Tab-separated table of C-alpha atoms in Angstrom:
chain	number	residue	atom	x	y	z
A	1	MET	CA	-3.899	27.964	-14.988
A	2	THR	CA	-1.630	30.983	-13.368
A	3	ASP	CA	-3.935	30.870	-10.154
A	4	LEU	CA	-2.606	27.477	-9.479
A	5	PRO	CA	0.213	26.720	-7.216
A	6	GLY	CA	3.643	26.886	-8.784
A	7	ILE	CA	5.760	24.166	-8.001
A	8	VAL	CA	9.770	23.809	-8.468
A	9	ILE	CA	11.226	20.413	-8.485
A	10	THR	CA	14.757	20.048	-7.091
A	11	GLY	CA	17.265	17.104	-8.423
A	12	ALA	CA	15.121	17.056	-11.384
A	13	SER	CA	17.251	14.416	-13.463
A	14	GLY	CA	17.025	11.992	-10.608
A	15	ARG	CA	14.571	9.084	-10.736
A	16	MET	CA	12.331	10.493	-8.090
A	17	GLY	CA	12.787	13.892	-9.703
A	18	GLN	CA	11.588	12.848	-12.913
A	19	MET	CA	8.465	11.271	-11.223
A	20	LEU	CA	7.586	14.461	-9.491
A	21	ILE	CA	7.793	16.295	-12.990
A	22	ARG	CA	5.338	13.955	-14.549
A	23	THR	CA	2.982	13.913	-11.462
A	24	VAL	CA	3.075	17.659	-11.662
A	25	LEU	CA	2.613	18.127	-15.302
A	26	ALA	CA	-0.568	15.512	-15.129
A	27	SER	CA	-1.964	17.570	-12.456
A	28	ASP	CA	-4.902	20.103	-12.489
A	29	ARG	CA	-4.372	21.482	-9.343
A	30	ALA	CA	-0.844	22.771	-9.713
A	31	ARG	CA	1.547	23.601	-12.412
A	32	LEU	CA	5.286	23.440	-12.858
A	33	VAL	CA	7.295	26.444	-12.930
A	34	GLY	CA	10.887	25.352	-12.417
A	35	CYS	CA	13.231	22.619	-11.834
A	36	VAL	CA	16.923	22.642	-10.433
A	37	GLU	CA	19.912	20.991	-10.931
A	38	ARG	CA	23.531	21.214	-9.785
A	39	ALA	CA	25.899	23.510	-11.736
A	40	GLY	CA	27.600	21.924	-14.871
A	41	HIS	CA	24.851	19.338	-14.989
A	42	ALA	CA	23.864	18.587	-18.623
A	43	TRP	CA	20.188	19.173	-18.055
A	44	VAL	CA	20.882	23.065	-17.217
A	45	GLY	CA	19.677	25.350	-19.881
A	46	ARG	CA	17.527	22.472	-21.284
A	47	ASP	CA	13.784	22.316	-21.460
A	48	VAL	CA	13.045	19.278	-18.933
A	49	GLY	CA	10.683	17.580	-21.252
A	50	GLU	CA	13.123	17.281	-23.656
A	51	ALA	CA	15.959	16.087	-21.381
A	52	MET	CA	13.617	13.462	-20.402
A	53	GLY	CA	13.250	12.420	-23.911
A	54	GLY	CA	9.714	13.804	-24.377
A	55	ALA	CA	8.330	17.096	-25.915
A	56	ALA	CA	9.105	20.404	-24.665
A	57	VAL	CA	6.890	21.585	-21.683
A	58	GLY	CA	8.194	25.075	-21.343
A	59	VAL	CA	9.919	24.884	-18.228
A	60	VAL	CA	14.175	24.949	-18.699
A	61	ALA	CA	16.309	23.641	-15.860
A	62	THR	CA	18.298	25.802	-13.865
A	63	ASP	CA	21.266	25.917	-11.546
A	64	ASP	CA	20.093	28.976	-9.447
A	65	PRO	CA	17.770	27.807	-6.938
A	66	LEU	CA	16.736	31.088	-5.442
A	67	GLU	CA	15.707	32.541	-8.720
A	68	ALA	CA	13.504	29.447	-9.158
A	69	PHE	CA	11.997	29.420	-5.660
A	70	ALA	CA	11.349	33.232	-5.928
A	71	ARG	CA	8.413	32.055	-8.660
A	72	ALA	CA	6.905	29.404	-6.878
A	73	GLN	CA	4.481	28.516	-4.169
A	74	ALA	CA	6.227	25.092	-3.134
A	75	VAL	CA	9.390	23.384	-3.748
A	76	LEU	CA	9.407	19.345	-3.884
A	77	ASP	CA	12.748	18.279	-2.780
A	78	PHE	CA	13.882	14.509	-2.653
A	79	THR	CA	17.716	15.159	-2.880
A	80	ALA	CA	20.499	15.021	-0.533
A	81	PRO	CA	20.852	16.096	3.267
A	82	ALA	CA	23.380	18.950	2.480
A	83	ALA	CA	21.562	20.193	-0.557
A	84	THR	CA	18.275	20.004	1.612
A	85	VAL	CA	19.473	22.098	4.154
A	86	GLU	CA	20.479	24.862	1.548
A	87	PHE	CA	17.215	24.553	-0.024
A	88	ALA	CA	15.373	24.781	3.154
A	89	ALA	CA	17.033	28.357	3.765
A	90	LEU	CA	16.282	29.440	0.247
A	91	ALA	CA	12.704	28.313	0.440
A	92	ALA	CA	12.196	30.061	3.642
A	93	GLN	CA	13.466	33.267	2.106
A	94	ALA	CA	10.942	32.702	-0.985
A	95	ARG	CA	8.089	32.098	1.701
A	96	ALA	CA	7.564	28.844	-0.179
A	97	VAL	CA	6.179	25.395	1.154
A	98	HIS	CA	9.233	23.136	1.250
A	99	VAL	CA	8.199	19.826	0.972
A	100	ILE	CA	11.144	17.469	2.034
A	101	GLY	CA	11.320	13.745	1.257
A	102	THR	CA	15.165	13.423	1.705
A	103	THR	CA	16.424	10.914	3.849
A	104	GLY	CA	19.592	10.405	5.898
A	105	LEU	CA	19.200	13.558	7.551
A	106	GLU	CA	21.187	13.854	10.722
A	107	ALA	CA	20.779	16.207	13.687
A	108	GLU	CA	22.863	18.942	12.415
A	109	HIS	CA	20.562	18.927	9.405
A	110	LEU	CA	17.323	18.564	11.350
A	111	HIS	CA	18.418	21.630	13.435
A	112	LYS	CA	18.988	23.864	10.338
A	113	ILE	CA	15.633	22.805	8.820
A	114	ALA	CA	13.786	23.685	12.118
A	115	TRP	CA	15.195	27.067	11.919
A	116	ALA	CA	13.985	27.482	8.519
A	117	ALA	CA	10.610	26.243	9.601
A	118	HIS	CA	10.224	29.642	11.628
A	119	HIS	CA	9.812	31.617	8.558
A	120	ALA	CA	7.940	29.197	6.164
A	121	VAL	CA	6.094	25.890	6.063
A	122	ILE	CA	8.084	22.738	5.984
A	123	VAL	CA	6.731	19.460	5.467
A	124	ARG	CA	8.863	16.866	6.185
A	125	ALA	CA	8.514	12.955	6.023
A	126	GLY	CA	10.779	9.883	5.444
A	127	ASN	CA	7.755	8.427	3.418
A	128	MET	CA	5.015	10.622	1.558
A	129	SER	CA	2.737	7.488	0.880
A	130	LEU	CA	-0.568	7.340	2.360
A	131	GLY	CA	-0.021	3.577	3.092
A	132	VAL	CA	3.143	3.985	4.911
A	133	ASN	CA	1.539	6.495	7.032
A	134	LEU	CA	-1.331	4.605	8.029
A	135	LEU	CA	1.466	1.643	8.695
A	136	VAL	CA	3.227	4.261	11.165
A	137	GLN	CA	0.082	4.730	12.916
A	138	MET	CA	-1.024	1.091	13.104
A	139	THR	CA	2.808	0.237	14.413
A	140	LYS	CA	2.154	2.849	17.270
A	141	LYS	CA	-1.092	1.381	18.475
A	142	VAL	CA	0.216	-2.388	18.268
A	143	ALA	CA	3.232	-1.436	20.121
A	144	GLN	CA	0.999	0.311	22.696
A	145	ALA	CA	-0.772	-2.796	23.244
A	146	LEU	CA	2.208	-5.329	23.585
A	147	ASP	CA	4.382	-5.423	26.255
A	148	ALA	CA	8.530	-5.784	25.904
A	149	ASP	CA	8.126	-9.667	25.986
A	150	TRP	CA	7.135	-8.903	22.332
A	151	ASP	CA	10.583	-8.527	20.193
A	152	VAL	CA	10.226	-5.773	17.511
A	153	GLU	CA	12.133	-6.053	14.282
A	154	VAL	CA	11.899	-3.399	11.252
A	155	VAL	CA	13.069	-5.078	7.794
A	156	GLU	CA	13.285	-2.734	5.041
A	157	ALA	CA	14.268	-3.423	1.333
A	158	HIS	CA	15.265	-1.076	-1.649
A	159	HIS	CA	16.902	-0.900	-4.649
A	160	ARG	CA	20.949	-1.230	-4.990
A	161	ARG	CA	21.334	2.380	-5.405
A	162	LYS	CA	20.194	3.586	-2.110
A	163	VAL	CA	22.892	5.001	-0.120
A	164	ASP	CA	21.494	5.226	3.493
A	165	ALA	CA	20.302	2.522	5.828
A	166	PRO	CA	18.158	1.945	7.648
A	167	SER	CA	15.570	3.829	5.341
A	168	GLY	CA	13.999	6.743	6.532
A	169	THR	CA	10.743	4.843	6.328
A	170	ALA	CA	12.044	2.170	8.689
A	171	LEU	CA	13.319	4.801	11.414
A	172	MET	CA	9.942	6.400	11.302
A	173	LEU	CA	8.426	2.900	11.920
A	174	GLY	CA	10.887	2.398	14.771
A	175	GLN	CA	10.155	5.720	16.330
A	176	ALA	CA	6.569	5.028	16.243
A	177	ALA	CA	7.165	1.494	18.010
A	178	ALA	CA	9.405	3.263	20.594
A	179	ASP	CA	6.496	6.129	20.833
A	180	GLY	CA	3.935	3.268	21.400
A	181	ARG	CA	5.999	1.841	24.209
A	182	GLY	CA	7.099	5.263	25.973
A	183	VAL	CA	10.925	4.713	25.494
A	184	ASP	CA	13.694	6.477	23.598
A	185	LEU	CA	14.456	4.999	20.329
A	186	ALA	CA	18.237	5.768	20.774
A	187	ALA	CA	18.388	3.615	23.905
A	188	VAL	CA	16.696	0.413	22.346
A	189	ARG	CA	17.787	0.637	18.712
A	190	ASP	CA	19.600	-2.514	17.568
A	191	ALA	CA	21.105	-2.307	13.939
A	192	GLY	CA	23.824	-3.591	12.138
A	193	ARG	CA	24.014	-7.131	13.943
A	194	ASP	CA	27.150	-9.079	12.669
A	195	GLY	CA	29.338	-11.732	14.339
A	196	ILE	CA	28.757	-13.010	17.942
A	197	THR	CA	26.167	-10.516	19.230
A	198	GLY	CA	25.052	-12.304	22.104
A	199	VAL	CA	21.535	-12.786	23.010
A	200	ARG	CA	18.886	-10.035	22.220
A	201	ARG	CA	18.157	-7.532	24.751
A	202	LEU	CA	14.610	-7.305	26.240
A	203	GLY	CA	12.806	-4.380	24.761
A	204	ASP	CA	15.225	-3.645	21.696
A	205	ILE	CA	13.963	-2.688	18.640
A	206	GLY	CA	16.014	-4.253	15.607
A	207	PHE	CA	16.548	-2.919	12.209
A	208	SER	CA	17.366	-4.911	9.148
A	209	SER	CA	18.376	-3.414	5.679
A	210	ILE	CA	18.035	-5.278	2.277
A	211	ARG	CA	19.679	-3.723	-0.926
A	212	GLY	CA	19.090	-4.995	-4.352
A	213	GLY	CA	17.828	-4.871	-7.892
A	214	ASP	CA	14.977	-2.303	-8.479
A	215	ILE	CA	13.063	-2.720	-5.181
A	216	VAL	CA	11.125	0.613	-4.838
A	217	GLY	CA	10.302	0.017	-1.012
A	218	GLU	CA	9.201	-2.930	1.305
A	219	HIS	CA	8.851	-2.525	4.818
A	220	ASP	CA	7.917	-5.008	7.631
A	221	VAL	CA	7.161	-4.557	11.493
A	222	ILE	CA	7.508	-7.887	13.032
A	223	PHE	CA	6.127	-8.174	16.655
A	224	ALA	CA	7.741	-11.912	17.751
A	225	ALA	CA	7.053	-13.425	21.191
A	226	ASP	CA	7.114	-16.884	22.171
A	227	GLY	CA	4.743	-19.192	19.701
A	228	GLU	CA	3.211	-16.295	17.810
A	229	ARG	CA	4.045	-13.257	15.357
A	230	VAL	CA	2.199	-10.229	14.269
A	231	VAL	CA	3.518	-8.676	10.914
A	232	LEU	CA	2.702	-5.220	9.443
A	233	ARG	CA	3.603	-4.805	5.823
A	234	HIS	CA	3.579	-2.199	3.229
A	235	ILE	CA	4.930	-2.648	-0.246
A	236	ALA	CA	5.462	0.073	-3.006
A	237	THR	CA	5.565	-1.018	-6.380
A	238	ASP	CA	5.924	2.532	-8.204
A	239	ARG	CA	7.596	5.846	-6.947
A	240	SER	CA	4.335	7.556	-8.190
A	241	VAL	CA	2.855	7.122	-4.690
A	242	PHE	CA	5.622	9.022	-3.389
A	243	ALA	CA	5.084	11.607	-5.796
A	244	ARG	CA	1.362	11.967	-5.580
A	245	GLY	CA	2.020	12.220	-1.742
A	246	ALA	CA	4.574	15.042	-2.186
A	247	LEU	CA	2.420	17.106	-4.626
A	248	ARG	CA	-0.598	16.629	-1.925
A	249	ALA	CA	1.583	17.857	0.769
A	250	ALA	CA	2.463	20.938	-1.367
A	251	LEU	CA	-1.036	21.781	-1.830
A	252	TRP	CA	-1.963	21.208	1.919
A	253	GLY	CA	0.787	23.514	2.905
A	254	GLN	CA	-0.613	26.550	0.917
A	255	GLY	CA	-2.092	28.920	3.521
A	256	GLN	CA	-0.663	26.991	6.594
A	257	LYS	CA	1.289	28.910	9.503
A	258	PRO	CA	5.179	28.503	9.342
A	259	GLY	CA	6.247	25.465	11.122
A	260	GLU	CA	7.145	21.863	10.500
A	261	TYR	CA	4.841	19.129	9.721
A	262	ASP	CA	4.780	15.597	8.382
A	263	MET	CA	2.403	13.541	6.300
A	264	LEU	CA	0.171	12.743	9.609
A	265	ASP	CA	-0.630	16.383	9.511
A	266	VAL	CA	-1.462	16.223	5.797
A	267	LEU	CA	-3.592	13.317	6.088
A	268	GLY	CA	-5.517	14.605	9.069
A	269	LEU	CA	-3.891	11.504	11.087
A	270	SER	CA	-2.158	13.411	13.889
A	271	GLU	CA	-3.149	12.713	17.260
């Protein structure tokens, strides 16, 4: 067992954190060696199994990420942008694979993450599921085949607690459509329509966000022309698909050269 890669989970008490803990504990290819929570959190100093309402698992939550990362071969991180940037620097110091599922990252965050990737393996994706990453590839291919007379809309739905919009997955899909057409997404992005918006610009890629209930994640890419539509869809009904993908990325990252990768690399789908 001690030869298996050791995994640390950040944001351990969150819904995704707890799913990651369960996924690693259930795996015969990795072992849980640490869980990180913010200073002052009720989980700090407690066995995470007991904190989740079950039996002890022998791993105590800590508020010292560097100490935890030093014992690990990989870090699974679905937290918040500022925390993820801090964790990227610390994981790089520990030479641990850093798997980032955090969304809402902005240019300043990405710059710092790219710096950390000079020293360690980082796998970053807006969505870790196999199905979504296949959808990204399909979106790019369809966008290559259909010209700007086909309007593109990315529609996403998530639970009421999600704080960023559009989702990271929606932005991945929009970027795939832009790449397929050979255009800059920032120049054609159309989001947050309200009021008298005027007619749609030819070639724009639109985004719409729905928030409500406990929706895990739904994404549609709509290609609409006069008289016909092509709709590509992915529906996630269980967060375990993201956790399994994150663990797969952590295992794939072992032995890779320092750098920034995505799930297409992990799944062997990169062109």
